[in-house]
Coordinates of C-alpha atoms and ligand atoms in Angstrom, one line a residue:
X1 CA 15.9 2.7 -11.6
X2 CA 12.4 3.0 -12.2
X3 CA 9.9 3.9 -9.7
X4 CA 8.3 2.2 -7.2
X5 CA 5.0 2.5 -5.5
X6 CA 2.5 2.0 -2.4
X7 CA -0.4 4.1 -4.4
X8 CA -3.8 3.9 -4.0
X9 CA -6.6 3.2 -6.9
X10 CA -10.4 4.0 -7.1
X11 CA -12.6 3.2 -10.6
X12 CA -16.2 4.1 -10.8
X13 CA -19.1 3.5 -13.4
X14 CA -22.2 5.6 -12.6
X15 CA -25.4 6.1 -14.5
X16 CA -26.3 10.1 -14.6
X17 CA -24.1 11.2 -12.6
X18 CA -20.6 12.2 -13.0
X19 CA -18.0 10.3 -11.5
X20 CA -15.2 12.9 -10.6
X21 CA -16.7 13.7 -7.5
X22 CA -16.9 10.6 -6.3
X23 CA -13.1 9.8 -7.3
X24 CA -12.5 12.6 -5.5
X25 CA -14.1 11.5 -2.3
X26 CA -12.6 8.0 -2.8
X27 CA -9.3 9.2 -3.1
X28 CA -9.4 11.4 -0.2
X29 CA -10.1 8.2 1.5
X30 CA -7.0 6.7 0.4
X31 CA -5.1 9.4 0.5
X32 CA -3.0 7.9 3.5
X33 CA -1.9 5.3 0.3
X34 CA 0.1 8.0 -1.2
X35 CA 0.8 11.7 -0.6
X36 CA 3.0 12.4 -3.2
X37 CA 0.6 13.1 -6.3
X38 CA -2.8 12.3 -7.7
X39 CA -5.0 12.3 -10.4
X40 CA -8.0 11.4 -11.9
X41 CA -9.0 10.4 -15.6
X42 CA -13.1 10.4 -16.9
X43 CA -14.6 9.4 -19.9
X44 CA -17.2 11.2 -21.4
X45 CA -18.8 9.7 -25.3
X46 CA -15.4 8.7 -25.5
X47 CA -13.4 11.9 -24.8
X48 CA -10.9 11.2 -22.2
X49 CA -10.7 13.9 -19.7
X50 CA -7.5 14.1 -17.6
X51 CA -6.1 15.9 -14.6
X52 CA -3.1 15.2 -12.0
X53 CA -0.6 17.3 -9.9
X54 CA 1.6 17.1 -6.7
X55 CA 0.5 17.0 -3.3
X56 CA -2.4 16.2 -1.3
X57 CA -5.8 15.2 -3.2
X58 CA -7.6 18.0 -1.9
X59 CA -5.1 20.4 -2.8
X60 CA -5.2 19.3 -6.6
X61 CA -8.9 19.6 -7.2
X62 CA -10.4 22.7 -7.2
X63 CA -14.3 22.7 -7.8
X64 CA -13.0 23.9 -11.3
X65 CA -11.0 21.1 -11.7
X66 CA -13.5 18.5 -11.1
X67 CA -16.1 20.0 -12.9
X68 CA -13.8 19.9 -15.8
X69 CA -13.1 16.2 -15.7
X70 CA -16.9 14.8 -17.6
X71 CA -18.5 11.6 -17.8
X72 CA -20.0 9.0 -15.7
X73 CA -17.3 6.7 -15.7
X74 CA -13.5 7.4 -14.4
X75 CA -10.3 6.1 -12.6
X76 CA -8.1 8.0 -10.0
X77 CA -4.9 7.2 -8.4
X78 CA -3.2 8.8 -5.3
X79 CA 1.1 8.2 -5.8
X80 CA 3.8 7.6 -3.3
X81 CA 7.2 7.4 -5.2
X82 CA 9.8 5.2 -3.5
X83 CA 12.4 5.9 -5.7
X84 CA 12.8 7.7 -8.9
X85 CA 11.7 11.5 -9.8
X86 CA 8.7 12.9 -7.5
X87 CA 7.3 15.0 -10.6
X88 CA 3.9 15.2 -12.6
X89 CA 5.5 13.3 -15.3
X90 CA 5.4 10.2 -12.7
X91 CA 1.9 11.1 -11.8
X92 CA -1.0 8.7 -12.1
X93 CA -2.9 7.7 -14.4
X94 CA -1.1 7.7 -17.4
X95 CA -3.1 8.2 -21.1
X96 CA -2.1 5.4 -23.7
X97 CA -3.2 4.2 -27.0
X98 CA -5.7 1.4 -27.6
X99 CA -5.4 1.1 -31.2
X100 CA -7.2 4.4 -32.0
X101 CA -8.6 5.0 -28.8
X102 CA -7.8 6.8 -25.3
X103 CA -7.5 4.8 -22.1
X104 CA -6.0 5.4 -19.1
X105 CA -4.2 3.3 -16.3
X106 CA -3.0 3.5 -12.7
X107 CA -1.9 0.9 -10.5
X108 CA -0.5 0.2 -7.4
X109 CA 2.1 -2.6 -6.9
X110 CA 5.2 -3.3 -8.8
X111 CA 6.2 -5.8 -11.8
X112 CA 9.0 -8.1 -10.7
X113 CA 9.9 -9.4 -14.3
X114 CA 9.9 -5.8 -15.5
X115 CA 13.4 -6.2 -17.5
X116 CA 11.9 -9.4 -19.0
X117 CA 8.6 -8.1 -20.4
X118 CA 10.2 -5.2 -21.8
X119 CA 12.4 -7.3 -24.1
X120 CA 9.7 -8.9 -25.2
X121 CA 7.7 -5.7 -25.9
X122 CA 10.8 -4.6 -27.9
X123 CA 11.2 -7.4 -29.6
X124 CA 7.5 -6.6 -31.2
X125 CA 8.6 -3.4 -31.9
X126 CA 6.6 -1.4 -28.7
X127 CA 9.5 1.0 -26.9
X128 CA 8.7 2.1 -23.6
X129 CA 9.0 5.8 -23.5
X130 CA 9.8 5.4 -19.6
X131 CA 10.5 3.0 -17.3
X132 CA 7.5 2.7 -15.0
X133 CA 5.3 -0.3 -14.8
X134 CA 2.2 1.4 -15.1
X135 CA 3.4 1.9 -19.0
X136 CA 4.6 -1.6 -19.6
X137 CA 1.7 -3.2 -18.3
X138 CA -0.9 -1.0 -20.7
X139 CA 1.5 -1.8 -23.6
X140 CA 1.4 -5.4 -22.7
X141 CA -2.4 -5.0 -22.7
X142 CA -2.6 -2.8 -25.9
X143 CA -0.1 -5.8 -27.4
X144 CA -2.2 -8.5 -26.7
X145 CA -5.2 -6.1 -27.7
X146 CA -3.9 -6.4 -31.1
X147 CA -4.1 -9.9 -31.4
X148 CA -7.6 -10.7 -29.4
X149 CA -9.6 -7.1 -30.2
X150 CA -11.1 -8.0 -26.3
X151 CA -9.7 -5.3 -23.7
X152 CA -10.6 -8.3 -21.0
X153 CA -9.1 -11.1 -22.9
X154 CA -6.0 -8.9 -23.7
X155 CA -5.2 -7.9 -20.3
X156 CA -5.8 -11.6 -19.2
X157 CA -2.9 -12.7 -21.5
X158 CA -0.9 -9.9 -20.7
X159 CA -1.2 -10.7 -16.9
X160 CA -0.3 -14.0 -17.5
X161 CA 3.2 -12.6 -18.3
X162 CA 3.5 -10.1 -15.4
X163 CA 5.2 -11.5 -12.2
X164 CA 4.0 -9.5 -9.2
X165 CA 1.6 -7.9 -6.9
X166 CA -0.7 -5.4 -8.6
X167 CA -4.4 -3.8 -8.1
X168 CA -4.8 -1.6 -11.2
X169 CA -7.4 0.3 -12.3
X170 CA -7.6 0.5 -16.7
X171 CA -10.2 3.0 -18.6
X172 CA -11.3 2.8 -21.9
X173 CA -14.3 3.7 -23.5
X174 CA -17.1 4.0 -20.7
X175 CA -15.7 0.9 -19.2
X176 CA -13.6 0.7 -16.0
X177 CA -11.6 -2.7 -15.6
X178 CA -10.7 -3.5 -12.1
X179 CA -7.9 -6.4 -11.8
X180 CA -5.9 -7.8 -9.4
X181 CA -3.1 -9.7 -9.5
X182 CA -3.0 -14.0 -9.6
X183 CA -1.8 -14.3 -5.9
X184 CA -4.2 -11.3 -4.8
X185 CA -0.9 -9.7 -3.1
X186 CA -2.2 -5.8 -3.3
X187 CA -6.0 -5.3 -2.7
X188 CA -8.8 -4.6 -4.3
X189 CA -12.5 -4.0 -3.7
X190 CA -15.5 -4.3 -5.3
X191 CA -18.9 -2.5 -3.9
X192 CA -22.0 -0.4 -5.2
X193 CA -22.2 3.5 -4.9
X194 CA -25.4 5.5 -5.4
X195 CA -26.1 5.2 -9.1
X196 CA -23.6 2.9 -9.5
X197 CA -20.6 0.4 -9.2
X198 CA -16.9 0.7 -7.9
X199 CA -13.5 -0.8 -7.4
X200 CA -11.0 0.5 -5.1
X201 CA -8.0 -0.3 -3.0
X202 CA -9.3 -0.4 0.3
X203 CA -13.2 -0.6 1.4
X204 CA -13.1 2.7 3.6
X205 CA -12.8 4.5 -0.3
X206 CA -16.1 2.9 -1.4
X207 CA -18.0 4.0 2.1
X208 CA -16.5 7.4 1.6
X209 CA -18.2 7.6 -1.7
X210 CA -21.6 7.2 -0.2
X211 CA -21.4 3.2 -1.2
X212 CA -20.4 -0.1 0.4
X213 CA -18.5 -2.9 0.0
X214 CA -20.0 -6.1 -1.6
X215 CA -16.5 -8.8 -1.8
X216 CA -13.1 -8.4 -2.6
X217 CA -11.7 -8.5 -6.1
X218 CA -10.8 -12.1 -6.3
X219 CA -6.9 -12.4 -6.8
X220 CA -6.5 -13.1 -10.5
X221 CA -10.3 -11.6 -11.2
X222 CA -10.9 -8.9 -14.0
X223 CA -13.8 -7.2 -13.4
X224 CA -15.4 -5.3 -16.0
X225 CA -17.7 -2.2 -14.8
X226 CA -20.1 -0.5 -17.5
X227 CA -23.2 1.6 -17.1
X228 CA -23.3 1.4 -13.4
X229 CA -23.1 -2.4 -13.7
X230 CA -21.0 -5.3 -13.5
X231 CA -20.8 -6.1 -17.1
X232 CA -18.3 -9.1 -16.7
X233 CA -15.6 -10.4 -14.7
X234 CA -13.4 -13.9 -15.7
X235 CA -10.6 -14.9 -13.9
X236 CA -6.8 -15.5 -14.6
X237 CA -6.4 -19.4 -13.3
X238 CA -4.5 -19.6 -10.0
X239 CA -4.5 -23.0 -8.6
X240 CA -6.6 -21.8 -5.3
X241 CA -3.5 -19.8 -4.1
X242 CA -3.3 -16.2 -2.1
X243 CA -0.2 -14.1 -1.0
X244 CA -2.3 -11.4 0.9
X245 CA 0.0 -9.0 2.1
X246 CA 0.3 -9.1 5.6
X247 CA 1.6 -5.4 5.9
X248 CA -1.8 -4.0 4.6
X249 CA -3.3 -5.2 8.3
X250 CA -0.1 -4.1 10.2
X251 CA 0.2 -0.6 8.8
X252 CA -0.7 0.4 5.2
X253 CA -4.5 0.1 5.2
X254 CA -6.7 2.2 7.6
X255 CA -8.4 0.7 10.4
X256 CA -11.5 1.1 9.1
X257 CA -10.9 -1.1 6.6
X258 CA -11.9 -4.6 5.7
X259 CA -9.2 -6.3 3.7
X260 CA -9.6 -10.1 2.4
X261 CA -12.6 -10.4 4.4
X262 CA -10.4 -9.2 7.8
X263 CA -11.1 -6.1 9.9
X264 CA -8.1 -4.4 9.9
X265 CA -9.0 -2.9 13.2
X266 CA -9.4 -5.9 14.6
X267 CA -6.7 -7.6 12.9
X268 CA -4.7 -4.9 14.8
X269 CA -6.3 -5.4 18.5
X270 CA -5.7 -9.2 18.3
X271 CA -2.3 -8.3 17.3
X272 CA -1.7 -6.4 21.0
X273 CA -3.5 -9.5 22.9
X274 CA -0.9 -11.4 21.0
X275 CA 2.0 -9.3 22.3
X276 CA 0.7 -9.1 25.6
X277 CA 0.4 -13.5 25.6
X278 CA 3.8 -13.3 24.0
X279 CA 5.7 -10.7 26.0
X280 CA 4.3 -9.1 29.0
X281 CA 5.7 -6.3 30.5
X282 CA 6.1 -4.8 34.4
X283 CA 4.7 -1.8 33.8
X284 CA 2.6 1.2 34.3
X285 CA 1.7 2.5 31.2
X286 CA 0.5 0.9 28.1
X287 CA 1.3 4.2 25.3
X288 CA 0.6 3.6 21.4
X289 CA 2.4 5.6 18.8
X290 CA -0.4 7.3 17.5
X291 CA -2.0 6.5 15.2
X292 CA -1.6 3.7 13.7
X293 CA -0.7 1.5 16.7
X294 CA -3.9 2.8 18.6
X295 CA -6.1 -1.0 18.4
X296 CA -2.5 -3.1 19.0
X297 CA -1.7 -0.8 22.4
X298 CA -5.6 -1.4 23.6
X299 CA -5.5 -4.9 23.0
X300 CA -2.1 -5.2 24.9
X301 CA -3.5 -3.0 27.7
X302 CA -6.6 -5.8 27.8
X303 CA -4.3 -8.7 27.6
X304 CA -1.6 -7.4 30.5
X305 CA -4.3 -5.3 32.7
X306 CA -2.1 -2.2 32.4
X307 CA -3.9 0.9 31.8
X308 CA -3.5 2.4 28.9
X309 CA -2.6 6.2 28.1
X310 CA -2.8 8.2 25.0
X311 CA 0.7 9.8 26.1
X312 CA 1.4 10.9 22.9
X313 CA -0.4 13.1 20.9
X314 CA -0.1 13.5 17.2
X315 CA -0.6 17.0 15.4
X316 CA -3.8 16.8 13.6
X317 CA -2.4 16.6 9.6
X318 CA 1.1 15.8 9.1
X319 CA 1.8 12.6 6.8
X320 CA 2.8 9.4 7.9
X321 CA 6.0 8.9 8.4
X322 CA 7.2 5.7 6.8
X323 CA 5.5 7.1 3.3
X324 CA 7.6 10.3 3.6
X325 CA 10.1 9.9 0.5
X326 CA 13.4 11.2 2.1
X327 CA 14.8 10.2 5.1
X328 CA 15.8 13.4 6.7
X329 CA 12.5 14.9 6.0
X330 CA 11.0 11.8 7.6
X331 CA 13.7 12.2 11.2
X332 CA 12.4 15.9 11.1
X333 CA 8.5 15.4 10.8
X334 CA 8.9 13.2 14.0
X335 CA 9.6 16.1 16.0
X336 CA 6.4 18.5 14.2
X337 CA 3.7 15.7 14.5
X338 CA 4.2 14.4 18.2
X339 CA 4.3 15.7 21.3
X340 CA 4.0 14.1 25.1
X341 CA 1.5 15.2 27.3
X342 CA 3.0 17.0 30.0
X343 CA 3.0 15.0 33.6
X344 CA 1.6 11.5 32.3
X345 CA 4.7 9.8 31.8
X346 CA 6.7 11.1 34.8
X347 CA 8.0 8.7 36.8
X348 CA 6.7 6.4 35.0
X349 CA 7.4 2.6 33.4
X350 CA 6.4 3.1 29.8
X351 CA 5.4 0.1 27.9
X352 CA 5.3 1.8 24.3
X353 CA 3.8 0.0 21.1
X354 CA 4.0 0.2 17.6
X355 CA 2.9 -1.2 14.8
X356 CA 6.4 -1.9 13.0
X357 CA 9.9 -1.4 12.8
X358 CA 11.2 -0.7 9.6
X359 CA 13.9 1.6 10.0
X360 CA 13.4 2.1 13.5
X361 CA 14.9 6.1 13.1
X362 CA 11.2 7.2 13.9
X363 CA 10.6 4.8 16.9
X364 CA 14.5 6.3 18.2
X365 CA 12.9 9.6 18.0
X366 CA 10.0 8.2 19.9
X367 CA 11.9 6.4 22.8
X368 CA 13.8 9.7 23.5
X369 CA 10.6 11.9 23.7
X370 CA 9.0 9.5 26.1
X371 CA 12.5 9.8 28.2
X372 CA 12.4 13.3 28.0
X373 CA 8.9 13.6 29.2
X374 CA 10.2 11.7 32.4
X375 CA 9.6 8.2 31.7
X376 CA 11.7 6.1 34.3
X377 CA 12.0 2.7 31.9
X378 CA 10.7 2.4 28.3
X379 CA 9.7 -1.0 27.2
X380 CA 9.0 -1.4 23.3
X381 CA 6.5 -4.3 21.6
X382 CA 6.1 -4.7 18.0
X383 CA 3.0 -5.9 16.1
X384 CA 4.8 -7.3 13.3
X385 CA 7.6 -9.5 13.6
X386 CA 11.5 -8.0 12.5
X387 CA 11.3 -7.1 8.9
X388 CA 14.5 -8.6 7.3
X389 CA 14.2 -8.6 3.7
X390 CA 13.0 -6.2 1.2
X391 CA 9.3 -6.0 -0.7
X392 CA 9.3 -6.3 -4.7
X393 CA 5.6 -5.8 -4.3
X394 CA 5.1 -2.6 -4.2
X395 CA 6.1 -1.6 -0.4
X396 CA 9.3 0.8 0.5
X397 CA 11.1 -1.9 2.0
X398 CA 14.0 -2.4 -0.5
X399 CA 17.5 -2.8 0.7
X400 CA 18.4 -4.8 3.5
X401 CA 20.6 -2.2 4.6
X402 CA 17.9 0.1 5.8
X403 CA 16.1 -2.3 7.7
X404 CA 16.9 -2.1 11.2
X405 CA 16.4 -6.0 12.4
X406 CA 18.4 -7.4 9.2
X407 CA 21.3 -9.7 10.8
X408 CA 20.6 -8.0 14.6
X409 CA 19.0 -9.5 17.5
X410 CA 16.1 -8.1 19.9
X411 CA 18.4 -6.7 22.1
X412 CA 20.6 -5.3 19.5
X413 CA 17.6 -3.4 18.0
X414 CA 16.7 -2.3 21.4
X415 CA 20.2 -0.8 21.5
X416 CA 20.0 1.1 18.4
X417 CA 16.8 2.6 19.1
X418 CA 17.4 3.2 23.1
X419 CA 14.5 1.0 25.2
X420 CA 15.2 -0.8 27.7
X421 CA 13.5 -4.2 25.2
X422 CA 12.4 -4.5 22.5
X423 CA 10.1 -7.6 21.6
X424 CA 8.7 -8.4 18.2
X425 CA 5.4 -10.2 17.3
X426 CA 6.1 -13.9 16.4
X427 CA 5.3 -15.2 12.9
X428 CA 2.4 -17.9 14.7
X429 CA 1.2 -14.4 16.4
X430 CA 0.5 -12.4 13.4
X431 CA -1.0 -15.2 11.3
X432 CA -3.4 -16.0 14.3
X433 CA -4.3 -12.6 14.2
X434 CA -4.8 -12.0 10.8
X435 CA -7.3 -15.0 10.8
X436 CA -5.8 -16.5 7.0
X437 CA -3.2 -19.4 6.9
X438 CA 0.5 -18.6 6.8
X439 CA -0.5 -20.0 2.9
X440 CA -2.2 -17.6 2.1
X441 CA -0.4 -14.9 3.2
X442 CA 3.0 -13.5 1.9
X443 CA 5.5 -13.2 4.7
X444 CA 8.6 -12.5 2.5
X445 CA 9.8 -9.6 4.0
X446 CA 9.3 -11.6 7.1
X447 CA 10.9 -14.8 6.1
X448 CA 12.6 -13.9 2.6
X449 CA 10.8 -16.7 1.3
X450 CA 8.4 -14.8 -1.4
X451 CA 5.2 -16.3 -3.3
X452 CA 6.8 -15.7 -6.5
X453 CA 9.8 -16.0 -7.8
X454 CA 11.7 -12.8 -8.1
X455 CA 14.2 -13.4 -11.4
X456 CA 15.3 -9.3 -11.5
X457 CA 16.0 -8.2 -8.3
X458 CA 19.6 -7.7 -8.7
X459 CA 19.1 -5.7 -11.8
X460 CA 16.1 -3.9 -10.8
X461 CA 16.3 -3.1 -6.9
X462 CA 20.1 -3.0 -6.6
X463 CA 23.2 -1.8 -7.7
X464 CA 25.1 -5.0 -7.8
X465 CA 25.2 -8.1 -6.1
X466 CA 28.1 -7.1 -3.5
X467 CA 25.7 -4.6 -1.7
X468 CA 22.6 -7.1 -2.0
Ligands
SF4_501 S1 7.2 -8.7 1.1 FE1 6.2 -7.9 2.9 S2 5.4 -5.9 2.4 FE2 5.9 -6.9 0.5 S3 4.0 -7.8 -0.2 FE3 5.0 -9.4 1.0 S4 4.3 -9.1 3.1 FE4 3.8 -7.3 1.9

């Protein structure tokens, strides 16, 4: 099965200066993207310089490191494997052949029509040494390249043949293409830096390089980025259309980001005046699992007038939970990263929100901590309504099986994870809060319904068709 990923990119093209420092500081920034691995690729006169490794960004690269990686113009990627191996050789980005020269990719998202594409490659004669996406795509690219001699008309064509949601991130030369797929499902950024140009998967990764945002990468746009300068950008027709992934604003992006044009942050409080409109509680606390359901518990606390209480606290570095690639690792980090404050929720009627429920073994955890510390009743609200279908788009949300609303009720969830309720976000909710149209949005882990059609998931995502 090949792998899967919620990764983060960054590309920069600088005029004397050296990008690796700012990839560095923009993958930092994403580092909440992807924990697993990261790396970093630079071009210098058209040497391709190349470093990656497990764990945290910081940990990788060493002064030494960074000072090794040359040129003004580069491409980094932090990794979060959802299935497959968890080693280097799965590390981001990957070197490939342009005719005879060096480039290098990363991407986030996943390829829905993967098995389909790589006929087709083999039927030109191109075998894929592995099975990632990141490979297929850059031998689609380096296909078409044959045919056109353009890099941007090539990967044009070749997305044209690639059914999914994908930001990626493609060096060759000194040039840095940012593109984004039709629909505009994973993000993308485009904004200056000091001395230079940048793409990146959320907007907090440009500010952190010293830059800002200027507009999103439109969905379907290929934007070209050469000597500190836009040097092109043309656009894969779409008809108009989006699918923004709604889960960037519930969870995955920070709150100090601006996706699509939307806050997240305040995406996120509208989102708790939502909840609190939809499904007030009697209560005496309003407590946010920290952190990422901070702006959804203060904008519940605004909406019902119950004060609100940071009753949890959160260790200061231990990595998110839902991006943690094994389960019992994840059940275990619940107990290392929070802890109650002693005395606040004694006696108390807890109202206790968070963001999502995927699995809901992390929110279980939860409940029973905040019973432990005393709490009398523990209501739960959701920002996001019940996730009942998987993601082929590049989110961990793959089999039914593990999702802890498919085929059970409110109440039943409440059962499993131990509140006394358990109310969800509606649909209407979360696309008033957002601010888009329910059009422009994908819902399909929501709804099941997706924005494309996804012809491979049986062979792909599952083992066979019984367990689907
Ligand atoms: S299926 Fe859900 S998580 Fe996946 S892209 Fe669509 S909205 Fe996002």
């Amino acid at each position: 099965m090949p792998p899967r990923e919620a990764c983060g990119v960054v590309g920069v093209s600088l005029q004397g200066k050296g990008a690796a420092p700012y990839l560095f500081r923009g993958l930092r920034a994403l580092q909440h993207r992807g924990q697993e691995s990261a790396g970093i690729a630079t071009s210098s006169h058209g040497v391709m310089h190349h470093q990656k490794g497990m764990g945290l960004v910081h940990e990788i690269f060493t002064q030494e490191l960074l000072d090794s990686l040359r040129g003004t113009t580069g491409i980094g990627h932090v990794r979060y494997p959802t299935t497959g191996a968890t080693d280097l050789e799965n590390a981001q980005p990957i070197i490939v052949k342009i005719r005879d020269e060096d480039g290098a990719i990363a991407h986030n998202g996943d390829i829905v029509n993967f098995e389909r594409v790589r006929r087709h490659l083999q039927a030109r004669g191109v075998d894929l040494l592995g099975n990632a996406d990141t490979e297929m795509m850059a031998q689609s690219i380096a296909l078409e390249f044959g045919q056109t001699r353009d890099i941007e008309t090539a990967i044009r064509r070749a997305c044209a043949t690639l059914v999914g949601g994908y930001a990626v991130v493609f060096l060759v030369g000194n040039r840095v293409y940012g593109f984004r797929d039709p629909l505009g499902i994973r993000p993308m950024v485009f904004g200056t830096v000091d001395g230079g140009v940048a793409v990146a998967s959320e907007s907090v990764a440009l500010e952190m390089m010293g830059g800002k945002s200027i507009r999103d990468v439109e969905p379907g746009e290929v934007l070209v980025l050469e000597k500190g300068q836009v040097a092109h950008t043309s656009k894969i027709p779409n008809g108009g259309e989006t699918a923004h992934c709604m889960f960037e604003w519930v969870y995955f992006s920070r709150p100090d980001s601006v996706v699509d044009k939307q806050p997240v942050y305040d995406v996120r409080y509208r989102i708790g005046q939502h909840l609190a409109k939809e499904s007030p509680a009697e209560a005496d606390l309003v407590v946010p699992v920290p952190d990422s359901a901070r702006p959804q518990a203060l904008g519940f606390a605004a909406g019902t007038g119950i004060p609100y209480a940071e009753a949890l606290i959160k260790s200061r570095f231990v990595e998110r939970t839902f991006i943690l690639p094994d389960q019992r690792r994840r059940e275990m980090e619940v107990q290392v990263k929070l802890h109650p404050v002693p005395g606040l929720l004694k006696g108390k009627r807890v109202v206790l929100i968070d963001d999502s429920i995927v699995r809901g073994t992390t929110l279980r955890e939860i409940v029973q901590m905040v019973r432990g510390a005393g709490a009398v009743r523990v209501d739960v609200r959701v920002g996001c309504p019940p996730i009942r279908a998987p993601c082929y788009f590049g989110i961990d949300m793959k089999d039914r099986r593990q999702l802890v609303a498919h085929n059970r009720n409110e109440s039943e969830v409440a059962s499993i994870i131990g509140a006394d309720s358990v109310h969800y976000l509606s649909i209407p909710g979360l696309v008033e809060s957002i601010g888009l149209r329910a059009e422009e949005l994908c819902l399909g882990c929501l709804t099941g319904r997706y924005p494309v059609e996804v012809p491979e998931e049986r062979h792909r995502f599952q083992k066979s068709l019984v367990e689907y």
